[in-house]
Short mmCIF file of C-alpha atoms in Angstrom, two decimals:
data_model
loop_
_atom_site.label_atom_id
_atom_site.label_comp_id
_atom_site.label_asym_id
_atom_site.label_seq_id
_atom_site.Cartn_x
_atom_site.Cartn_y
_atom_site.Cartn_z
CA MET A 1 0.00 0.00 0.00
CA LYS A 2 2.87 2.38 0.81
CA MET A 3 4.52 1.60 -2.55
CA LYS A 4 1.24 2.29 -4.34
CA ARG A 5 0.96 5.68 -2.68
CA TYR A 6 4.51 6.58 -3.77
CA LEU A 7 3.76 5.62 -7.36
CA THR A 8 0.55 7.65 -7.36
CA PHE A 9 2.36 10.67 -5.92
CA GLY A 10 5.14 10.41 -8.53
CA PHE A 11 2.64 10.14 -11.35
CA VAL A 12 0.81 13.25 -10.14
CA CYS A 13 4.10 15.20 -9.92
CA LEU A 14 5.08 14.12 -13.43
CA LEU A 15 1.67 15.16 -14.77
CA LEU A 16 1.93 18.55 -13.10
CA ALA A 17 5.43 19.01 -14.56
CA VAL A 18 4.16 18.18 -18.06
CA ILE A 19 1.26 20.61 -17.68
CA ALA A 20 3.59 23.35 -16.38
CA GLY A 21 5.99 22.79 -19.29
CA GLY A 22 3.14 23.00 -21.82
CA VAL A 23 1.83 26.22 -20.32
CA SER A 24 5.34 27.69 -20.33
CA PHE A 25 5.82 26.73 -23.99
CA LEU A 26 2.50 28.28 -24.98
CA ASN A 27 3.34 31.43 -23.06
CA ARG A 28 6.69 31.67 -24.84
CA ALA A 29 4.98 31.17 -28.21
CA ASP A 30 2.48 33.90 -27.42
CA ALA A 31 5.32 36.17 -26.28
CA ARG A 32 7.07 36.18 -29.67
CA PRO A 33 7.64 39.81 -30.76
CA ALA A 34 5.25 41.22 -33.34
CA PRO A 35 6.81 42.07 -36.74
CA GLN A 36 8.04 45.63 -37.31
CA THR A 37 5.56 47.46 -39.50
CA VAL A 38 5.23 50.75 -41.32
CA LYS A 39 2.29 52.49 -42.97
CA VAL A 40 2.07 53.68 -46.56
CA SER A 41 2.21 57.48 -46.56
CA SER A 42 2.07 60.27 -49.13
CA GLY A 43 4.73 62.83 -49.97
CA SER A 44 7.27 63.90 -52.57
CA ILE A 45 10.11 61.79 -53.93
CA GLU A 46 13.06 62.48 -56.20
CA GLU A 47 15.34 60.16 -58.10
CA THR A 48 18.76 61.78 -58.22
CA VAL A 49 22.38 61.40 -59.23
CA LEU A 50 25.11 62.63 -56.87
CA ALA A 51 28.34 64.18 -58.07
CA SER A 52 31.23 66.21 -56.76
CA GLY A 53 32.09 69.47 -58.51
CA THR A 54 34.39 72.48 -58.50
CA LEU A 55 33.49 76.16 -58.93
CA TYR A 56 35.08 78.25 -61.68
CA ALA A 57 34.63 81.84 -62.82
CA ILE A 58 32.31 81.97 -65.83
CA LYS A 59 34.92 84.16 -67.57
CA SER A 60 38.59 84.52 -66.68
CA VAL A 61 41.38 86.42 -68.47
CA GLU A 62 45.12 86.23 -67.88
CA ILE A 63 46.54 89.72 -68.46
CA GLY A 64 50.16 89.94 -69.47
CA ALA A 65 52.81 92.25 -70.91
CA GLN A 66 53.07 92.54 -74.69
CA VAL A 67 56.28 94.58 -74.45
CA SER A 68 59.48 94.11 -72.48
CA GLY A 69 60.45 96.38 -69.63
CA GLN A 70 60.41 96.88 -65.89
CA LEU A 71 57.06 96.74 -64.11
CA LYS A 72 57.05 100.27 -62.78
CA GLN A 73 53.75 100.30 -60.85
CA LEU A 74 50.78 98.06 -60.01
CA HIS A 75 47.57 100.02 -59.56
CA VAL A 76 45.42 97.19 -58.21
CA SER A 77 45.51 94.72 -55.32
CA LEU A 78 44.34 91.16 -54.90
CA GLY A 79 40.55 90.91 -54.65
CA GLN A 80 39.95 94.42 -56.01
CA GLN A 81 37.03 94.93 -58.38
CA VAL A 82 37.84 96.93 -61.50
CA LYS A 83 35.90 98.43 -64.40
CA LYS A 84 36.55 97.89 -68.08
CA GLY A 85 39.36 100.19 -69.28
CA GLU A 86 40.70 100.90 -65.78
CA LEU A 87 44.50 101.18 -65.48
CA LEU A 88 45.95 98.03 -63.91
CA ALA A 89 49.71 98.36 -64.28
CA GLN A 90 52.41 100.56 -65.81
CA ILE A 91 55.60 99.32 -67.52
CA ASP A 92 58.58 101.68 -67.76
CA PRO A 93 57.95 103.36 -71.15
CA VAL A 94 61.48 104.71 -71.85
CA LEU A 95 62.43 102.05 -74.41
CA GLN A 96 59.14 102.34 -76.25
CA GLN A 97 59.31 106.15 -76.26
CA ASN A 98 62.79 106.00 -77.80
CA SER A 99 61.62 103.51 -80.40
CA LEU A 100 58.75 105.86 -81.31
CA LYS A 101 61.12 108.83 -81.67
CA GLU A 102 63.45 106.79 -83.86
CA ALA A 103 60.58 105.65 -86.08
CA GLU A 104 59.26 109.20 -86.41
CA ALA A 105 62.76 110.48 -87.32
CA GLU A 106 63.09 107.82 -90.00
CA ARG A 107 59.71 108.76 -91.43
CA GLU A 108 60.64 112.47 -91.51
CA ASN A 109 63.95 111.66 -93.23
CA ILE A 110 62.18 109.71 -95.96
CA GLU A 111 59.66 112.47 -96.41
CA ALA A 112 62.55 114.96 -96.94
CA GLU A 113 64.20 112.64 -99.46
CA ILE A 114 60.95 112.42 -101.36
CA VAL A 115 60.72 116.22 -101.55
CA ALA A 116 64.26 116.45 -102.92
CA LYS A 117 63.74 113.55 -105.32
CA GLU A 118 60.49 115.02 -106.65
CA ALA A 119 62.22 118.39 -107.31
CA LEU A 120 64.93 116.60 -109.29
CA LEU A 121 62.26 114.58 -111.06
CA LYS A 122 60.54 117.79 -112.18
CA GLN A 123 63.80 119.10 -113.68
CA TYR A 124 64.50 115.85 -115.53
CA ARG A 125 60.90 115.70 -116.76
CA LEU A 126 61.13 119.22 -118.29
CA ASN A 127 64.47 118.39 -119.93
CA PHE A 128 63.05 115.20 -121.38
CA GLU A 129 60.01 117.06 -122.74
CA ARG A 130 62.32 119.59 -124.48
CA GLN A 131 64.31 116.78 -126.05
CA GLN A 132 61.06 115.27 -127.32
CA LEU A 133 60.26 118.61 -129.10
CA LEU A 134 63.75 119.14 -130.50
CA LEU A 135 64.40 115.64 -131.82
CA PRO A 136 61.83 115.76 -134.71
CA ALA A 137 63.33 119.06 -135.91
CA ASP A 138 66.88 117.67 -135.76
CA ALA A 139 67.71 120.38 -133.21
CA THR A 140 69.30 117.79 -130.85
CA ASN A 141 71.05 114.52 -131.29
CA LYS A 142 69.61 111.17 -130.30
CA THR A 143 72.24 110.63 -127.56
CA ASP A 144 71.09 113.68 -125.61
CA TYR A 145 67.49 112.57 -126.03
CA GLU A 146 68.19 109.07 -124.67
CA SER A 147 70.21 110.48 -121.75
CA ALA A 148 67.34 112.81 -120.77
CA GLU A 149 64.86 109.93 -120.97
CA ALA A 150 67.04 107.71 -118.77
CA GLN A 151 67.48 110.41 -116.12
CA TYR A 152 63.76 111.02 -116.01
CA GLN A 153 62.78 107.33 -115.76
CA SER A 154 65.37 106.47 -113.09
CA THR A 155 64.41 109.46 -110.97
CA LEU A 156 60.73 108.53 -111.31
CA ALA A 157 61.52 104.99 -110.08
CA GLY A 158 63.52 106.45 -107.19
CA CYS A 159 60.49 108.51 -106.13
CA GLN A 160 58.30 105.42 -106.18
CA ALA A 161 60.84 103.53 -104.04
CA LEU A 162 60.93 106.36 -101.52
CA ARG A 163 57.13 106.42 -101.31
CA ALA A 164 57.20 102.67 -100.53
CA GLN A 165 59.79 103.33 -97.82
CA LEU A 166 57.54 106.06 -96.46
CA LYS A 167 54.66 103.59 -96.12
CA LYS A 168 56.97 101.25 -94.21
CA ALA A 169 58.11 104.13 -91.99
CA VAL A 170 54.49 105.08 -91.26
CA ILE A 171 53.79 101.48 -90.21
CA ALA A 172 56.88 101.53 -87.98
CA VAL A 173 55.62 104.71 -86.30
CA ALA A 174 52.18 103.12 -85.74
CA THR A 175 53.82 100.00 -84.27
CA ALA A 176 55.97 102.12 -81.96
CA LYS A 177 52.90 104.03 -80.80
CA ALA A 178 51.07 100.74 -80.12
CA ASN A 179 54.03 99.39 -78.13
CA LEU A 180 54.12 102.60 -76.13
CA ALA A 181 50.40 102.21 -75.42
CA TYR A 182 51.02 98.61 -74.30
CA THR A 183 53.11 99.95 -71.43
CA ARG A 184 49.80 101.08 -69.90
CA ILE A 185 47.94 97.84 -69.13
CA THR A 186 44.18 98.35 -68.80
CA ALA A 187 41.32 96.01 -67.90
CA PRO A 188 39.75 94.32 -70.95
CA MET A 189 36.57 93.68 -68.95
CA ALA A 190 34.96 94.40 -65.61
CA GLY A 191 35.87 91.86 -62.95
CA THR A 192 37.83 90.97 -59.84
CA VAL A 193 41.59 90.55 -59.50
CA VAL A 194 41.90 86.92 -58.44
CA GLU A 195 45.65 86.41 -58.89
CA ILE A 196 48.78 88.60 -59.13
CA GLU A 197 51.90 86.90 -60.50
CA ALA A 198 54.32 89.84 -60.88
CA GLU A 199 55.70 92.42 -58.48
CA GLU A 200 56.72 96.05 -58.90
CA GLY A 201 60.32 96.31 -60.08
CA GLN A 202 60.24 92.95 -61.83
CA THR A 203 61.60 92.90 -65.38
CA LEU A 204 59.13 91.47 -67.88
CA VAL A 205 60.46 89.89 -71.05
CA SER A 206 57.99 89.51 -73.90
CA SER A 207 59.16 86.81 -76.28
CA GLN A 208 57.17 83.95 -77.76
CA SER A 209 54.92 83.75 -74.68
CA VAL A 210 53.28 86.69 -72.96
CA SER A 211 54.46 87.36 -69.41
CA THR A 212 51.39 87.10 -67.14
CA ILE A 213 51.02 89.91 -64.62
CA LEU A 214 47.61 89.19 -63.10
CA THR A 215 44.38 87.29 -63.67
CA LEU A 216 41.02 89.01 -63.92
CA ALA A 217 37.77 87.07 -63.46
CA ASP A 218 34.07 87.82 -63.66
CA LEU A 219 32.69 86.46 -60.38
CA ASP A 220 29.11 87.70 -60.83
CA ARG A 221 28.29 84.29 -62.32
CA MET A 222 30.04 81.02 -61.59
CA THR A 223 30.34 77.80 -63.58
CA ILE A 224 30.26 74.47 -61.75
CA LYS A 225 31.94 71.45 -63.30
CA ALA A 226 30.38 68.37 -61.70
CA GLN A 227 32.13 65.04 -62.27
CA ILE A 228 29.46 62.47 -63.24
CA SER A 229 30.45 58.80 -63.24
CA GLU A 230 30.09 56.80 -66.44
CA ALA A 231 27.48 54.63 -64.66
CA ASP A 232 25.18 57.68 -64.32
CA VAL A 233 26.09 59.88 -67.28
CA LEU A 234 23.60 58.23 -69.65
CA LYS A 235 20.76 59.11 -67.26
CA VAL A 236 21.70 62.78 -67.15
CA LYS A 237 20.43 65.26 -69.77
CA PRO A 238 20.83 69.04 -70.28
CA GLY A 239 17.88 70.96 -68.85
CA GLN A 240 17.55 68.87 -65.67
CA ASP A 241 17.31 70.68 -62.33
CA VAL A 242 20.47 70.79 -60.24
CA GLU A 243 21.16 71.84 -56.67
CA PHE A 244 24.39 71.93 -54.72
CA THR A 245 25.89 72.84 -51.38
CA THR A 246 29.41 73.85 -50.41
CA LEU A 247 31.59 72.39 -47.68
CA GLY A 248 31.80 75.75 -45.94
CA ASP A 249 28.01 76.19 -45.68
CA PRO A 250 26.16 72.88 -46.17
CA GLU A 251 22.86 74.45 -45.05
CA ALA A 252 22.76 76.90 -47.98
CA LYS A 253 21.39 75.30 -51.16
CA TYR A 254 21.95 76.74 -54.62
CA HIS A 255 19.78 75.84 -57.60
CA GLY A 256 20.50 75.80 -61.31
CA THR A 257 19.88 73.99 -64.59
CA LEU A 258 22.28 71.58 -66.25
CA ARG A 259 23.66 73.39 -69.33
CA ALA A 260 25.82 70.77 -71.03
CA ILE A 261 27.79 67.56 -70.58
CA GLU A 262 31.34 67.49 -71.91
CA PRO A 263 31.74 64.70 -74.48
CA SER A 264 35.25 63.75 -73.37
CA PRO A 265 36.06 62.25 -69.96
CA VAL A 266 37.93 64.14 -67.28
CA GLU A 267 41.69 63.62 -67.49
CA ASP A 268 43.32 63.17 -64.11
CA SER A 269 46.96 62.13 -64.39
CA SER A 270 47.41 62.26 -60.61
CA SER A 271 44.87 59.48 -59.99
CA SER A 272 45.64 55.78 -60.47
CA SER A 273 41.93 54.88 -60.40
CA SER A 274 40.36 53.43 -63.53
CA ALA A 275 37.04 55.19 -62.88
CA VAL A 276 35.80 57.42 -65.72
CA TYR A 277 34.00 60.72 -65.09
CA TYR A 278 32.42 63.35 -67.35
CA ASN A 279 31.98 67.02 -66.50
CA GLY A 280 28.42 68.29 -66.29
CA LEU A 281 28.28 72.09 -66.60
CA PHE A 282 25.81 74.54 -65.10
CA ASP A 283 25.91 78.20 -64.09
CA ILE A 284 24.81 79.99 -60.92
CA ASP A 285 24.28 83.62 -59.99
CA ASN A 286 26.94 84.97 -57.62
CA SER A 287 26.12 88.67 -57.49
CA ASP A 288 26.78 88.67 -53.72
CA HIS A 289 30.22 87.07 -54.29
CA GLN A 290 29.67 84.48 -51.55
CA LEU A 291 30.99 81.71 -53.80
CA ARG A 292 34.69 81.59 -54.63
CA VAL A 293 36.80 80.02 -57.33
CA GLY A 294 38.00 76.51 -56.44
CA MET A 295 35.29 75.71 -53.89
CA THR A 296 34.06 72.10 -53.73
CA ALA A 297 30.37 71.57 -54.50
CA GLU A 298 28.28 68.57 -53.49
CA VAL A 299 25.96 68.35 -56.50
CA THR A 300 22.56 66.66 -56.80
CA ILE A 301 21.07 66.23 -60.28
CA VAL A 302 17.31 65.57 -60.25
CA LEU A 303 16.43 62.87 -62.82
CA ALA A 304 12.71 62.67 -61.97
CA LYS A 305 10.36 64.01 -59.30
CA GLN A 306 6.83 63.33 -58.00
CA GLU A 307 5.22 65.83 -55.62
CA ARG A 308 2.18 63.78 -54.47
CA ALA A 309 3.03 60.10 -54.39
CA LEU A 310 2.37 57.06 -52.21
CA LEU A 311 5.59 56.22 -50.39
CA ALA A 312 6.96 53.23 -48.52
CA PRO A 313 10.47 52.45 -47.23
CA VAL A 314 12.65 50.39 -49.52
CA GLY A 315 12.94 47.84 -46.71
CA VAL A 316 9.36 46.56 -47.25
CA LEU A 317 10.19 45.24 -50.74
CA HIS A 318 11.10 41.61 -51.30
CA ASP A 319 13.79 42.48 -53.85
CA ASN A 320 14.96 45.91 -52.62
CA GLY A 321 13.09 47.74 -55.34
CA HIS A 322 15.18 46.58 -58.28
CA GLN A 323 12.16 45.43 -60.25
CA PHE A 324 9.42 47.56 -61.76
CA GLU A 325 6.89 45.04 -60.36
CA THR A 326 7.63 43.40 -57.03
CA MET A 327 6.15 41.94 -53.82
CA VAL A 328 5.46 43.23 -50.29
CA ASP A 329 3.86 41.74 -47.16
CA ILE A 330 0.73 43.40 -45.76
CA PHE A 331 0.14 42.88 -42.02
CA ASN A 332 -3.52 42.38 -41.13
CA GLY A 333 -2.93 41.80 -37.41
CA GLU A 334 -2.60 38.01 -37.60
CA ARG A 335 -0.29 36.89 -40.38
CA PRO A 336 1.50 38.40 -43.38
CA GLU A 337 -0.40 38.64 -46.65
CA PRO A 338 1.85 38.77 -49.75
CA ARG A 339 0.82 41.33 -52.37
CA ARG A 340 2.18 42.19 -55.79
CA ILE A 341 2.67 45.93 -56.41
CA LYS A 342 4.11 48.29 -59.01
CA VAL A 343 6.81 50.73 -58.02
CA GLY A 344 8.15 53.88 -59.65
CA LEU A 345 10.84 56.28 -58.42
CA ASN A 346 13.38 55.08 -55.89
CA ASP A 347 15.63 57.39 -53.88
CA THR A 348 17.28 54.44 -52.04
CA VAL A 349 15.36 55.36 -48.85
CA ASN A 350 11.75 55.40 -50.05
CA VAL A 351 10.06 53.97 -53.10
CA GLU A 352 7.04 55.30 -54.99
CA ILE A 353 4.02 52.97 -54.98
CA VAL A 354 2.33 53.20 -58.37
CA ALA A 355 -0.32 50.49 -57.96
CA GLY A 356 -1.37 47.75 -55.51
CA LEU A 357 -1.55 49.72 -52.25
CA LYS A 358 -3.38 52.66 -50.73
CA GLU A 359 -2.43 55.23 -48.14
CA GLY A 360 -2.58 53.81 -44.61
CA ASP A 361 -1.89 50.17 -45.54
CA THR A 362 0.39 48.48 -42.99
CA LEU A 363 3.46 46.77 -44.41
CA ILE A 364 5.99 44.48 -42.75
CA LEU A 365 9.46 46.02 -42.64
CA HIS A 366 12.04 43.30 -43.25
CA SER A 367 15.00 43.45 -40.89
CA GLY A 368 17.48 42.04 -43.42
CA SER A 369 17.88 42.03 -47.14
CA LEU A 370 16.04 39.18 -48.78
CA PRO A 371 17.53 37.57 -51.89
CA ALA A 372 16.17 38.92 -55.13
CA GLN A 373 13.58 36.66 -56.72
CA ASP A 374 13.86 35.47 -60.31
CA THR A 375 10.88 37.20 -61.90
CA SER A 376 12.10 37.14 -65.48
CA GLU A 377 9.29 34.72 -66.51
CA LYS A 378 6.54 36.12 -64.29
CA PHE A 379 7.03 39.76 -65.28
CA ASP A 380 8.48 39.36 -68.78
CA GLY A 381 7.76 42.53 -70.74
CA MET A 382 6.83 44.53 -67.63
CA ARG A 383 10.21 46.23 -67.26
CA PRO A 384 10.33 49.61 -68.95
CA PRO A 385 13.05 50.42 -71.50
CA GLY A 386 16.18 52.22 -70.33
CA GLY A 387 16.73 50.27 -67.11
CA PRO A 388 14.83 48.68 -64.24
CA MET A 389 13.80 52.01 -62.73
CA GLY A 390 12.26 53.59 -65.82
CA PRO A 391 8.94 55.48 -65.53
CA PRO A 392 5.67 53.52 -65.37
CA PRO A 393 3.48 53.43 -68.50
CA GLY A 394 1.45 56.59 -69.02
CA ARG A 395 3.71 58.75 -66.81
CA MET A 396 6.28 60.02 -69.25
#
């Protein structure tokens, strides 16, 4: 009887342990965390291309010396704004003044020779005319006639040669005057002095290359050269909206329009990278002169934009949004419900929902990246031309 009681007690304890374990298992099953969800919302979305750029003056001129001499005086300083025609620098004009005086003296000498030669020509012409009258009447011999003719013709040719020399002397005087004027260096345009390469007292030698004194730039408008990778350059077209920020003031945004894309890639001999980039060009107003030459610009080129669109995080998609038509999981409070949807623009954070969902739908946000599904047979012909993220039909 005592053994029977022990067995009954053990059986009851075992049954209670089994019941307790089952209850604990059920409690743990019920305590599993609910999936992380997010609701479909509305807002604006942009598909963009990012690039890094550099600011340049829209127009820049290197001003140099066209004549040799000592730089006598600089009339401007670095950063000074000048008007067109304003005096920038003065080269010692002594050499050019002497050259002008020499050229003028040579011209005057030739002019005097012409006067003397023309007086002699007149005398020889009259003598020749008399010989022409006397020869038919046998009042002179043929030798005197031929001598008078030769004197007249040679003197006439000498006058013509002197007149040619006079033209050359006049040109020499004009050249000397131009060289003298070049000693006064004036601004060819309105702008800002952005670089000074010569100092007062320095001797400038003008040979095959012009000696640069300073650089003048128009900073009222700037040109940005944005380096676009070859992976993105085919998506970018002139006329697209562009915005950029600078490293010095990332809160200030500047807006412009893409003007052109250079057909040749950027040459960078200092880089060993095999990456290929093309310069995209656009201009920006800089009337306040806040932007400076050489600044780095973080450029965003807007490929497409939707102001009022249904949006969901990229993390709800089964294939990370790389297909025009894809799958998501709707959470109805009990279990996930797979649904096929169409997507449009993708900014790598959010994706535009074109069809299959409505605002307020609750979607399951996947914690990790799921492997892309092979949908080549299911959605054959659904992908738009030009890439997987092309615009949906009817929204060009």
